[in-house]
Short mmCIF file of C-alpha atoms and ligand atoms in Angstrom, two decimals:
data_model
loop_
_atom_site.label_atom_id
_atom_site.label_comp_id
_atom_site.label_asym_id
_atom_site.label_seq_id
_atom_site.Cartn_x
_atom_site.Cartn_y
_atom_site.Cartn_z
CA UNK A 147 -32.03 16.17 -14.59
CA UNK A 148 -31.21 17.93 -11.42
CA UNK A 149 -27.52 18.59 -10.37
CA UNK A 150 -26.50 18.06 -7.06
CA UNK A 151 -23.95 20.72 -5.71
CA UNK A 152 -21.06 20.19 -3.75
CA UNK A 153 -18.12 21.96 -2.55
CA UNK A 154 -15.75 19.00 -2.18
CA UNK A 155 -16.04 15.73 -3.91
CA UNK A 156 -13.81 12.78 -2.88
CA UNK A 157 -13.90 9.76 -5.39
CA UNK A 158 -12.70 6.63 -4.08
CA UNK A 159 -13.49 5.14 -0.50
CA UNK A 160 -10.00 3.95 0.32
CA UNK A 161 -7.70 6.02 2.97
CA UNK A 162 -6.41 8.59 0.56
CA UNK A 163 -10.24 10.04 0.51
CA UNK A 164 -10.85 9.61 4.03
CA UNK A 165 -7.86 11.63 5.63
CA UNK A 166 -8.75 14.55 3.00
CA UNK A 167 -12.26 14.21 4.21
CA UNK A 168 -11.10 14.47 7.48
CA UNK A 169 -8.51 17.17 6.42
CA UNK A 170 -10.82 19.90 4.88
CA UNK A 171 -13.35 20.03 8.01
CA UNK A 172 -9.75 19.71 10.45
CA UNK A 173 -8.04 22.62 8.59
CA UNK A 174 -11.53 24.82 8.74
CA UNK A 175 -13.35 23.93 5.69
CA UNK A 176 -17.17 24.52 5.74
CA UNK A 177 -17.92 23.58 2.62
CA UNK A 178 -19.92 20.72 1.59
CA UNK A 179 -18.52 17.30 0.96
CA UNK A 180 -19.66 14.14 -0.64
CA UNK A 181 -17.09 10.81 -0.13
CA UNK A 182 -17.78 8.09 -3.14
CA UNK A 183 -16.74 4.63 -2.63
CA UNK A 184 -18.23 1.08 -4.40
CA UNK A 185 -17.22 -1.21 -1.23
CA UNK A 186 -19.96 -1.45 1.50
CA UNK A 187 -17.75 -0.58 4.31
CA UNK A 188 -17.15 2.93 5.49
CA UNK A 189 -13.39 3.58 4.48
CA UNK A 190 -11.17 1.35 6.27
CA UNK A 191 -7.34 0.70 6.79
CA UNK A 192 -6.31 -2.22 4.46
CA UNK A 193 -3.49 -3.06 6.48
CA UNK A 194 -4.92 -5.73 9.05
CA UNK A 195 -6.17 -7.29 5.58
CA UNK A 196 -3.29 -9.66 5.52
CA UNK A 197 -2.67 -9.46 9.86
CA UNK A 198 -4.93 -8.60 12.74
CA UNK A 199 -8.08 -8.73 10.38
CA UNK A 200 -6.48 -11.79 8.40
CA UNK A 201 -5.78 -13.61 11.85
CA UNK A 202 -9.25 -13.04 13.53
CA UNK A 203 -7.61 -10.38 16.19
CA UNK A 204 -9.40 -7.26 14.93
CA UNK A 205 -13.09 -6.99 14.37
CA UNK A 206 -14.14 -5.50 10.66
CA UNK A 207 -14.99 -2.02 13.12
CA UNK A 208 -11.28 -2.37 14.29
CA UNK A 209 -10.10 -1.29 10.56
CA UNK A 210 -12.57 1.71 9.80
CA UNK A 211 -11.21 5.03 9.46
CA UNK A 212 -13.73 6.46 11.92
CA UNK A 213 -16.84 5.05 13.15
CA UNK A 214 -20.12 5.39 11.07
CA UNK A 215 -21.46 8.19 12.94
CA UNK A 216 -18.11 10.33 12.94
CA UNK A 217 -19.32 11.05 8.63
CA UNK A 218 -22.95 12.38 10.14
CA UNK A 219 -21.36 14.51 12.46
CA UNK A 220 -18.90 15.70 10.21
CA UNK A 221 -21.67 16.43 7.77
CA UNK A 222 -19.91 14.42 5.16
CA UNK A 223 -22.14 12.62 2.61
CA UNK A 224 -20.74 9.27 2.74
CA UNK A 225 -21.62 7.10 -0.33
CA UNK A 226 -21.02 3.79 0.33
CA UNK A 227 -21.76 0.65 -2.34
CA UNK A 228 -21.81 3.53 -5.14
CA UNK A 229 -19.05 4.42 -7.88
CA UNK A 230 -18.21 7.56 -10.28
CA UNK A 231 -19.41 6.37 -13.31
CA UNK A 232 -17.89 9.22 -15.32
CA UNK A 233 -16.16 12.09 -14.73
CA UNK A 234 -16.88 15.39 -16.75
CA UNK A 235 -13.66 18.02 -15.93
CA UNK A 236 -14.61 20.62 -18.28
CA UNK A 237 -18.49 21.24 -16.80
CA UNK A 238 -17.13 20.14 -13.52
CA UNK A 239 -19.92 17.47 -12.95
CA UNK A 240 -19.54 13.59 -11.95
CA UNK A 241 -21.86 11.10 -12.79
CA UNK A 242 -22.67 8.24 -10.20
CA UNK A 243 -24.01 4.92 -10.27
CA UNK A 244 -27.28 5.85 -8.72
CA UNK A 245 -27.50 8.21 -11.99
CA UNK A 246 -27.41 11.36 -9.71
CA UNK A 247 -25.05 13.95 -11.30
CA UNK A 248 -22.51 16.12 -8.85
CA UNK A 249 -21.19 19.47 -9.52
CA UNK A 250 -17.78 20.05 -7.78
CA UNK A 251 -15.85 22.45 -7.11
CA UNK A 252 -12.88 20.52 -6.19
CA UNK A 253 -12.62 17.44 -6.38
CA UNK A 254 -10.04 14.26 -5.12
CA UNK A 255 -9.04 11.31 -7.82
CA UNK A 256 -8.44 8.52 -5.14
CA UNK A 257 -9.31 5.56 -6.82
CA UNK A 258 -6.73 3.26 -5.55
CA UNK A 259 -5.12 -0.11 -6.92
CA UNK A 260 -6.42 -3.24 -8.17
CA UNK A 261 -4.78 -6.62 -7.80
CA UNK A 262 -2.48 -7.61 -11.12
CA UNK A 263 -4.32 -10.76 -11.78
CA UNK A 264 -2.61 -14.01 -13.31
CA UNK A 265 -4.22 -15.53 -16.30
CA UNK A 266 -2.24 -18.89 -16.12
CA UNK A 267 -4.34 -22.25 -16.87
CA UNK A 268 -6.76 -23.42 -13.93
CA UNK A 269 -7.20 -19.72 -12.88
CA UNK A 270 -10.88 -20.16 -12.86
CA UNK A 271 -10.51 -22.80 -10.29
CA UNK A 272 -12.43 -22.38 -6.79
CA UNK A 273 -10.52 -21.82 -3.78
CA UNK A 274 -7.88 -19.56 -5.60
CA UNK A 275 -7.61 -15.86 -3.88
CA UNK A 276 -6.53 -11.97 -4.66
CA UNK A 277 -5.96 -10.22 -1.18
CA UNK A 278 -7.36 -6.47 -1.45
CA UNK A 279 -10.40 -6.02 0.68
CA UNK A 280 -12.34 -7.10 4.02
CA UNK A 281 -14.50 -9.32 2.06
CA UNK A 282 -11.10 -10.93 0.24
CA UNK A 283 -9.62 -11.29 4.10
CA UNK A 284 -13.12 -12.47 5.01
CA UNK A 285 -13.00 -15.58 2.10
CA UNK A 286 -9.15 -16.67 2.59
CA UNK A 287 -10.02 -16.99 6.34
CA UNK A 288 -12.75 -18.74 5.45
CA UNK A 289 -11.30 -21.19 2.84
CA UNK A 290 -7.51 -21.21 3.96
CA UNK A 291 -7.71 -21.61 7.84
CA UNK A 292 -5.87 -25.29 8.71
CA UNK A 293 -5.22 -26.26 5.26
CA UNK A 294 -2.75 -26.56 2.75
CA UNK A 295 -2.00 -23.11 1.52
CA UNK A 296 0.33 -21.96 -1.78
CA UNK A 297 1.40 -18.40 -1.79
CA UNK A 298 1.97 -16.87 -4.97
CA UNK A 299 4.65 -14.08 -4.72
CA UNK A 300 7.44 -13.35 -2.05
CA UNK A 301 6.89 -9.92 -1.58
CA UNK A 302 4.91 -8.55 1.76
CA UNK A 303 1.25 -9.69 0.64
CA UNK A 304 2.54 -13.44 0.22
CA UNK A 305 5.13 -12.97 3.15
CA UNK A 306 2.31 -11.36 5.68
CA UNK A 307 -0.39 -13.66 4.74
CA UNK A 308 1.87 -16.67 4.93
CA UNK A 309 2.74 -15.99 9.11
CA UNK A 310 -1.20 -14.68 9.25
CA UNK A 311 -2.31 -18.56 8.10
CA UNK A 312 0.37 -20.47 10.09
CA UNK A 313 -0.80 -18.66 13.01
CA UNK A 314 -4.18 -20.12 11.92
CA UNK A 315 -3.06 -23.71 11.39
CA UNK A 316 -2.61 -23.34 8.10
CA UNK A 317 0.77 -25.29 6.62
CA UNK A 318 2.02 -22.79 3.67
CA UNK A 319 4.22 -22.36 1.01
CA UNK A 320 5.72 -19.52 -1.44
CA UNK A 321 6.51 -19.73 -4.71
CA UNK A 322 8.26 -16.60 -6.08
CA UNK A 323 10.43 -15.38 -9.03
CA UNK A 324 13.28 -13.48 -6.60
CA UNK A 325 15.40 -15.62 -4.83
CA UNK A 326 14.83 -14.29 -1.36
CA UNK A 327 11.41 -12.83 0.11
CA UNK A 328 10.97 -8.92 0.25
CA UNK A 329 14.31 -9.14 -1.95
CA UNK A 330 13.35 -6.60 -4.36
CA UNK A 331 12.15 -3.94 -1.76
CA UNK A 332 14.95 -4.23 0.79
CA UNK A 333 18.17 -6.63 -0.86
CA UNK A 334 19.18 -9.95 0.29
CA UNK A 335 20.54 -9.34 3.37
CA UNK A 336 16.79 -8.45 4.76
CA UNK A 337 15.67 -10.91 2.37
CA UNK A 338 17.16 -13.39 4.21
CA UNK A 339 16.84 -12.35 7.05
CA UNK A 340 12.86 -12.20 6.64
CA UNK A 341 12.93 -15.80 4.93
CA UNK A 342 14.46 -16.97 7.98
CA UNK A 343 12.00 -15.90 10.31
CA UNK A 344 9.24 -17.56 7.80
CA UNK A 345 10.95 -20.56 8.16
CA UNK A 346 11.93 -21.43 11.17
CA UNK A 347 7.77 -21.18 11.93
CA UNK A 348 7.30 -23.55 9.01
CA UNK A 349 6.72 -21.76 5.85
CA UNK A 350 8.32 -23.61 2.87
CA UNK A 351 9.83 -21.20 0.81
CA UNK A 352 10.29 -21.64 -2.94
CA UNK A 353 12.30 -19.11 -4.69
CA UNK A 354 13.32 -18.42 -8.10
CA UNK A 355 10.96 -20.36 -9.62
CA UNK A 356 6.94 -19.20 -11.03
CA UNK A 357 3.64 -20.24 -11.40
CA UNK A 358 3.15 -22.06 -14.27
CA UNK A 359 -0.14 -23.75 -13.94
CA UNK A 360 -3.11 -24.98 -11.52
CA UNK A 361 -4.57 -27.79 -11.56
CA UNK A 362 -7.79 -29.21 -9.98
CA UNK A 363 -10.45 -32.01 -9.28
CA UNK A 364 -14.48 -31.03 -8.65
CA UNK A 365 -13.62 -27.75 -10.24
CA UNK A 366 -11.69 -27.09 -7.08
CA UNK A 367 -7.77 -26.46 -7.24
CA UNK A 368 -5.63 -28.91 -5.75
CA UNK A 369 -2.45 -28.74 -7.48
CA UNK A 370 -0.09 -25.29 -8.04
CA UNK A 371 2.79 -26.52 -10.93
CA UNK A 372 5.92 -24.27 -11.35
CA UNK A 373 8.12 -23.61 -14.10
CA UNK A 374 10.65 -25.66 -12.51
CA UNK A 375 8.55 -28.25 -12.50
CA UNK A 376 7.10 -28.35 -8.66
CA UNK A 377 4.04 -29.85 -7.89
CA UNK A 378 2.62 -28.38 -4.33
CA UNK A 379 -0.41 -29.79 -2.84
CA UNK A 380 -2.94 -26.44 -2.30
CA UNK A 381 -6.31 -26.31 -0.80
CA UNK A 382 -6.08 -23.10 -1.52
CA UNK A 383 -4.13 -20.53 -3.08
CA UNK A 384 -3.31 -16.77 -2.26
CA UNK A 385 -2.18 -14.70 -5.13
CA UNK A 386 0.29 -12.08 -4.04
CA UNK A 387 1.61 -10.55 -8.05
CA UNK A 388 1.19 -6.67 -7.09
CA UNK A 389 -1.13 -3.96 -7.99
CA UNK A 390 -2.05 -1.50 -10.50
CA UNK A 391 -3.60 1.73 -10.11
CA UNK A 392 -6.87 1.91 -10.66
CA UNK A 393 -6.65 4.96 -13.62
CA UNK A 394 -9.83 3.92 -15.30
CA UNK A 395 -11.68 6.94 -14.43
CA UNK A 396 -9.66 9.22 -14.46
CA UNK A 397 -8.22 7.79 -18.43
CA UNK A 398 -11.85 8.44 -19.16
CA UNK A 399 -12.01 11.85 -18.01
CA UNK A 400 -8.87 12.76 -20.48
CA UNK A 401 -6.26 13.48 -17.35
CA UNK A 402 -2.80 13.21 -17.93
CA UNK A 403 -1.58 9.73 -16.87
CA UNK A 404 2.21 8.75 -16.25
CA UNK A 405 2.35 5.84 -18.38
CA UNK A 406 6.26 4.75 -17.44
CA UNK A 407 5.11 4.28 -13.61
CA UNK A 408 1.24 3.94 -14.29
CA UNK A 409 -0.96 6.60 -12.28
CA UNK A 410 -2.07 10.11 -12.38
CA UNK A 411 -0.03 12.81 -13.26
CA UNK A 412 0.19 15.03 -10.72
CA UNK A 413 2.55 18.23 -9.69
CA UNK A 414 4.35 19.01 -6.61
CA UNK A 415 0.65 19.73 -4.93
CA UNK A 416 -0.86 16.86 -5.64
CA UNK A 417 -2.60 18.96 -8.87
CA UNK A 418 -3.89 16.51 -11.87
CA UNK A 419 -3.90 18.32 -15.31
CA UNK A 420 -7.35 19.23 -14.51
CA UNK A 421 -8.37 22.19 -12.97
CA UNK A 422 -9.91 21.80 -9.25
CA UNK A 423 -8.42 18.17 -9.32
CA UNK A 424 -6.46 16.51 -6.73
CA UNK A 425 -5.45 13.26 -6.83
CA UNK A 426 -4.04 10.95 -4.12
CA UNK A 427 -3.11 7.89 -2.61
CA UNK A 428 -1.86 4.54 -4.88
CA UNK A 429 -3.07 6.25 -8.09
CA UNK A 430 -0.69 9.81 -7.83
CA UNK A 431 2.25 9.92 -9.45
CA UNK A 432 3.62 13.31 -8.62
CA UNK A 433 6.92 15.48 -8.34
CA UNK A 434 8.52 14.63 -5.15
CA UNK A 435 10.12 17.96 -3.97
CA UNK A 436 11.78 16.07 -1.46
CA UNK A 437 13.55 13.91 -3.56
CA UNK A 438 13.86 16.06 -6.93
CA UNK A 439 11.75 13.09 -8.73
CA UNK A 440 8.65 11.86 -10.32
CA UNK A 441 7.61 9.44 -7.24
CA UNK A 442 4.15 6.71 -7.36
CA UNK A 443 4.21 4.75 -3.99
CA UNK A 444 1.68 2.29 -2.76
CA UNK A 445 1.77 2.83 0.78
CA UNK A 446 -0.69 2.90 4.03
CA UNK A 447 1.09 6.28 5.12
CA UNK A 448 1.29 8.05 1.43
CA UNK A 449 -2.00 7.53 0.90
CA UNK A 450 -2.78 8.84 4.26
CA UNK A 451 -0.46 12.11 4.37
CA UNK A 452 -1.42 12.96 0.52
CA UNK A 453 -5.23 13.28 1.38
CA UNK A 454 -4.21 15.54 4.24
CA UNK A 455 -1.99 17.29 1.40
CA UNK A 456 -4.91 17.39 -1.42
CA UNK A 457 -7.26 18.41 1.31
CA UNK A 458 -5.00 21.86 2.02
CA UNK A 459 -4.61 22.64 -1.63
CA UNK A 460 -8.34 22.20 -2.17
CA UNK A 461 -9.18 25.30 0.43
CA UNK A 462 -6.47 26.73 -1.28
CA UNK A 463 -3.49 26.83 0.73
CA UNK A 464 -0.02 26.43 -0.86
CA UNK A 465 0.84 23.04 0.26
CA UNK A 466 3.96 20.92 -1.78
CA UNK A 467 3.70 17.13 -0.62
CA UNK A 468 6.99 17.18 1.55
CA UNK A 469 6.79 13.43 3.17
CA UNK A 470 9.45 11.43 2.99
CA UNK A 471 6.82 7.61 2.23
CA UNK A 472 7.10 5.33 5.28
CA UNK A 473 6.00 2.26 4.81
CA UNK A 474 5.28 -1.03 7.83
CA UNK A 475 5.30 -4.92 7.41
CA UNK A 476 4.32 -7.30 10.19
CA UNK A 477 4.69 -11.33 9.81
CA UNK A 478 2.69 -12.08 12.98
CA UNK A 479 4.37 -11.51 15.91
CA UNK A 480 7.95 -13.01 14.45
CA UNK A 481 9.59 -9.76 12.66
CA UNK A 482 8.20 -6.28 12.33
CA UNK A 483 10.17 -3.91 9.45
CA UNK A 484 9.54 0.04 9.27
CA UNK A 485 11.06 1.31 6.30
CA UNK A 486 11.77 4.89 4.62
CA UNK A 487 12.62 5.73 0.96
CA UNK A 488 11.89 4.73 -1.69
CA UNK A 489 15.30 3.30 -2.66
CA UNK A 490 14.55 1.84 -5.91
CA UNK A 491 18.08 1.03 -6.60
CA UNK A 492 21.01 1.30 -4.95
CA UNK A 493 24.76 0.82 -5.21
CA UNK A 494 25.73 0.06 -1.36
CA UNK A 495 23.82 -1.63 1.60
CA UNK A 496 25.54 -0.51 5.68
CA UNK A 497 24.07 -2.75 8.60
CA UNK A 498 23.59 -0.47 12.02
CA UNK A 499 23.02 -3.22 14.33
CA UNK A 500 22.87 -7.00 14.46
CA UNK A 501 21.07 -9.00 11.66
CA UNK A 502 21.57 -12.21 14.00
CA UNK A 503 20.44 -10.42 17.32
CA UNK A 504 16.96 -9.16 15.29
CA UNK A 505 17.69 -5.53 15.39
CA UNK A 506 19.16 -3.54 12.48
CA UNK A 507 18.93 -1.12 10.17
CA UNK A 508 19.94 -0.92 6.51
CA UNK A 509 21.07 1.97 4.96
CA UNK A 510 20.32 1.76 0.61
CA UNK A 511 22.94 4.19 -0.71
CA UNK A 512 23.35 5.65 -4.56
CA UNK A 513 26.99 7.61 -4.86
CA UNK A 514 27.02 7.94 -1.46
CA UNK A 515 23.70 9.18 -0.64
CA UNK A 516 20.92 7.95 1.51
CA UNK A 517 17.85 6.80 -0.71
CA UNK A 518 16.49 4.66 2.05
CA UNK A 519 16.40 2.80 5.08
CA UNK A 520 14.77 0.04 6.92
CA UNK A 521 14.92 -1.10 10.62
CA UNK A 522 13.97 -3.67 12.56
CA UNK A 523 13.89 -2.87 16.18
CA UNK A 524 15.39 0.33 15.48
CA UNK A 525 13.02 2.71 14.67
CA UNK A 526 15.11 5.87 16.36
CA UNK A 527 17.32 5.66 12.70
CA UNK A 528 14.01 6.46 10.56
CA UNK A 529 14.48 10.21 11.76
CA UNK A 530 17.71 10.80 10.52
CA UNK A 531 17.26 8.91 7.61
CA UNK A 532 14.59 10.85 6.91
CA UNK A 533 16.76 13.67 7.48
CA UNK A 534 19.08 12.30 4.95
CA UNK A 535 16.78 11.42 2.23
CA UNK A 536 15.77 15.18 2.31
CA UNK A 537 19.31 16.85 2.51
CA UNK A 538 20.43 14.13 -0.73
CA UNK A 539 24.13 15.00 -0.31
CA UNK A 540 26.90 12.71 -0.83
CA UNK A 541 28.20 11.35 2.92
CA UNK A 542 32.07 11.39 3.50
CA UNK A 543 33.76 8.30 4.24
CA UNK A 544 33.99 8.65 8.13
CA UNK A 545 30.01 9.53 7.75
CA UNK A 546 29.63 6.50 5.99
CA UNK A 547 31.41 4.44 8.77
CA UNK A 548 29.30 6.16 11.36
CA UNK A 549 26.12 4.87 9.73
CA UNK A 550 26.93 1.46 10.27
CA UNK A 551 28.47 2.09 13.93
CA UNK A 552 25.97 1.45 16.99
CA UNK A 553 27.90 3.40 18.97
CA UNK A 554 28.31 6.33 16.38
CA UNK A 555 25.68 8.86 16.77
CA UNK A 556 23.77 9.89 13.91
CA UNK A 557 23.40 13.74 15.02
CA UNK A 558 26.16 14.87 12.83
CA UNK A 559 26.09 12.74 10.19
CA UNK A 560 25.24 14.61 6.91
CA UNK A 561 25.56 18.26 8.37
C1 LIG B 745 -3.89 -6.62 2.27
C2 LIG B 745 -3.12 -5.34 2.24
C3 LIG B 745 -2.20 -5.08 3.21
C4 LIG B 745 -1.48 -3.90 3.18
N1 LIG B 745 -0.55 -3.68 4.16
C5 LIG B 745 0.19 -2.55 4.12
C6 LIG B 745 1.17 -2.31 5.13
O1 LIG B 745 1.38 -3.11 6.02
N2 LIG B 745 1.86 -1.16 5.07
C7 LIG B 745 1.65 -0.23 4.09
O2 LIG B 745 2.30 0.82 4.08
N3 LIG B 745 0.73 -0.43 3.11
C8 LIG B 745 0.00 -1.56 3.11
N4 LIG B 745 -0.95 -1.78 2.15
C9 LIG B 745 -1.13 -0.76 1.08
C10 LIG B 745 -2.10 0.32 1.50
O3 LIG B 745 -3.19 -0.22 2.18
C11 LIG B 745 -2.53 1.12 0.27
O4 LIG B 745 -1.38 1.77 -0.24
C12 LIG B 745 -3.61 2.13 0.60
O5 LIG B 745 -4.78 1.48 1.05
C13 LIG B 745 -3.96 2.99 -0.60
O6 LIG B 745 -5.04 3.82 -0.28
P1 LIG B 745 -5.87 4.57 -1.42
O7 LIG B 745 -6.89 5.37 -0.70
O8 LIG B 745 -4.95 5.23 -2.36
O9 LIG B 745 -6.56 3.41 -2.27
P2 LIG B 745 -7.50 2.20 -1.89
O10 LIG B 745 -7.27 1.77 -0.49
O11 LIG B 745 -7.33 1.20 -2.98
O12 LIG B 745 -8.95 2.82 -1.98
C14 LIG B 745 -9.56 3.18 -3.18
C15 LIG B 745 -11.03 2.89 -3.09
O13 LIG B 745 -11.71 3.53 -4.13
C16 LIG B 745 -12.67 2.65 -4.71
N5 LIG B 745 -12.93 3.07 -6.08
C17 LIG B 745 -12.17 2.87 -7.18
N6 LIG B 745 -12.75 3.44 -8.27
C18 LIG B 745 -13.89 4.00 -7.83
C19 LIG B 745 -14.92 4.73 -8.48
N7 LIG B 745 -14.89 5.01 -9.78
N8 LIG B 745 -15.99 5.14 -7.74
C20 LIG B 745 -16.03 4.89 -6.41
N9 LIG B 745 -15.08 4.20 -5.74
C21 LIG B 745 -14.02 3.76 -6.44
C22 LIG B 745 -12.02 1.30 -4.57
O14 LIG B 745 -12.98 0.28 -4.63
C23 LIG B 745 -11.37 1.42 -3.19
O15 LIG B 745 -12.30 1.11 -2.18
C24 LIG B 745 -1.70 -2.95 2.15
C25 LIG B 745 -2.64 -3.22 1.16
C26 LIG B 745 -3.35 -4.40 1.19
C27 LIG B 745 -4.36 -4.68 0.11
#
């Protein structure tokens, strides 16, 4: 069989691969490259999934990383509708689902997330929906638009997708575990805050509570049962329950995985355990020299700033992943939140602004240091708390009061 040669391989048509492909030809790369992805679109932001796509407001061209051409005259060979079957990282070689074989000499792991799926009775039901792609925006639209909608999950799928539908005439309703929507990310006081804003434009909000069961008629659902014992009317359901990363490949292969946050291992670079491997995007899990840990994040811009990363170590420069993950929310046009971190736990919450006037930030604290921070309206604090996130030292009591002081600069806080 004859082996195609190539200088670059990218696997995985999701951002993560398309800002490296971008990367190697921006930073001076010659080389040849081959992008593999098994959706039919060219890669594409996922973001307006679940808004401006969701809501009819941006065409499918809107979301695409580049326009078809921009590959061709890149000289990229884009793959489109095609997946890497298996993965050989001692001869160097991928196999692909049109059988051809690919040498490498560096490649990119960018395989991305899959929806965690919910195997409760009536799951087989028609008119129940997983939000990941264009074609999953393309069916809820479709199937949701007017109706009676149940939203499983009150984190910023269920939250975004709730406003998207409302703004589509949809009446909707989440059911979730926390007690407060986007309370695990960002604490009750945004939690609240958020809920409110759902609300007050209709959303019925059902927290700490679960799914227990659906139920249906014509092999349609019609019913969503909780724990608790609620019975909503549904027309349709959207299933919100998180993501895992898509490691099947690269489990295959033999690469090291992180099995405590799920992913692949990775070092400060972005390196897997395989030589002339990169991996990026929702599946890495690497060592976060900014914040002196093991980090995985599933975010728009970490996917985007680690394929510029990978795309600098593969022509060989010496390039540590130093971005502090940044991550956006929009629920329609009623609250927008900006966020840096990741917090993942915290001991003390300061407000910089007014929850009840709409623009704040909140400052996540562990021992006194900055772990993370999210505004709303405020996005001038995201610099310093950057800032802070990288310098990780314990703030002094006065600093601590400046934080949550409007008319406190932030210039000296933390030097
Ligand atoms: C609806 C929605 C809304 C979102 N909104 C936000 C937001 O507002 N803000 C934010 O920060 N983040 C948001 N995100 C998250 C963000 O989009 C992801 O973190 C980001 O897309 C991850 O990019 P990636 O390239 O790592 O993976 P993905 O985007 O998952 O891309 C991976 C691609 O690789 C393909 N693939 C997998 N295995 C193979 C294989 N073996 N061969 C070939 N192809 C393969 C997959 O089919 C997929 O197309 C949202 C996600 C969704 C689904």
């Amino acid at each position: 069989m004859s082996v195609r040669k190539v200088d670059h391989l990218l696997i995985g048509g999701g951002l993560a691969s398309a800002n490296c492909a971008r990367w190697l030809r921006e930073a001076g790369g010659e080389g040849e490259i081959m992008l593999v992805g098994r959706e039919p679109d060219p890669p594409y932001n996922r973001p307006p999934c679940s808004k401006g796509y969701l809501q009819g407001s941006e065409t499918r061209e809107d979301t695409w990383f580049r326009p078809r051409e921009w590959w061709q005259d890149q000289r990229i060979d884009l793959r489109t509708r095609t997946s890497v079957t298996k993965l050989d990282v001692g001869a160097k070689q991928a196999t692909l689902s049109s059988r051809e074989v690919v040498a490498y000499e560096s490649a990119l792991l960018a395989t991305g997330a899959n929806v965690r799926r919910l195997n409760v009775e009536g799951c087989e039901l028609e008119g129940i929906h997983y939000l990941r792609a264009l074609g999953n925006a393309d069916a809820i639209r479709a199937d949701a638009s007017g109706r009676r909608v149940v939203l499983i999950g009150g984190s910023y799928i269920g939250c975004e997708v709730a406003a998207s539908l409302t703004l589509l005439g949809s009446s909707c309703a989440i059911v979730m575990q926390e007690a407060l929507t986007l309370e695990r990310g960002f604490g009750a006081q945004a939690g609240r805050f958020f809920q409110e804003r759902l609300r007050e434009h209709g959303v019925e909000v059902h927290g700490e509570d679960e799914l227990e069961r659906f139920e249906g008629s014509d092999g349609r659902v019609s019913t969503v049962v909780t724990k608790r014992g609620l019975r909503l009317e549904a027309d349709a359901v959207v299933i919100g329950a998180g993501v895992m990363p898509d490691t099947a490949l690269a489990r295959g292969a033999g690469l090291e995985l992180d099995e405590q946050r799920g992913g692949v291992l990775c070092d400060s670079h972005l390196r897997s355990s395989a030589p002339g491997i990169w991996a990026a995007g929702d599946i890495a899990s690497y060592d976060s020299v900014v914040h002196g840990r093991r980090l995985r994040v599933e975010h728009w811009d970490v996917a985007f700033n680690q394929g510029r990363t990978a795309a600098l170590g593969m022509l060989g420069q010496d390039a540590p992943h130093e971005v502090v993950p940044y991550f956006f929310s929009d629920l329609a046009d009623w609250a927008s939140l900006e966020y840096v971190g990741p917090a993942q736990g915290w001991d003390e919450e300061i407000v910089r602004g007014s929850l009840d006037e709409g623009s704040f930030s909140i400052w996540y604290l562990g021992e006194g240091r900055v772990l993370g921070a999210l505004s709303v309206g405020r996005s001038q604090d995201l610099d310093h708390a950057r800032r802070l996130i990288a310098a990780g030292g314990a703030l002094t009591a006065p600093q601590r009061t400046a934080l949550g002081d409007v008319d406190s600069g932030l210039d000296a806080v933390g030097r």
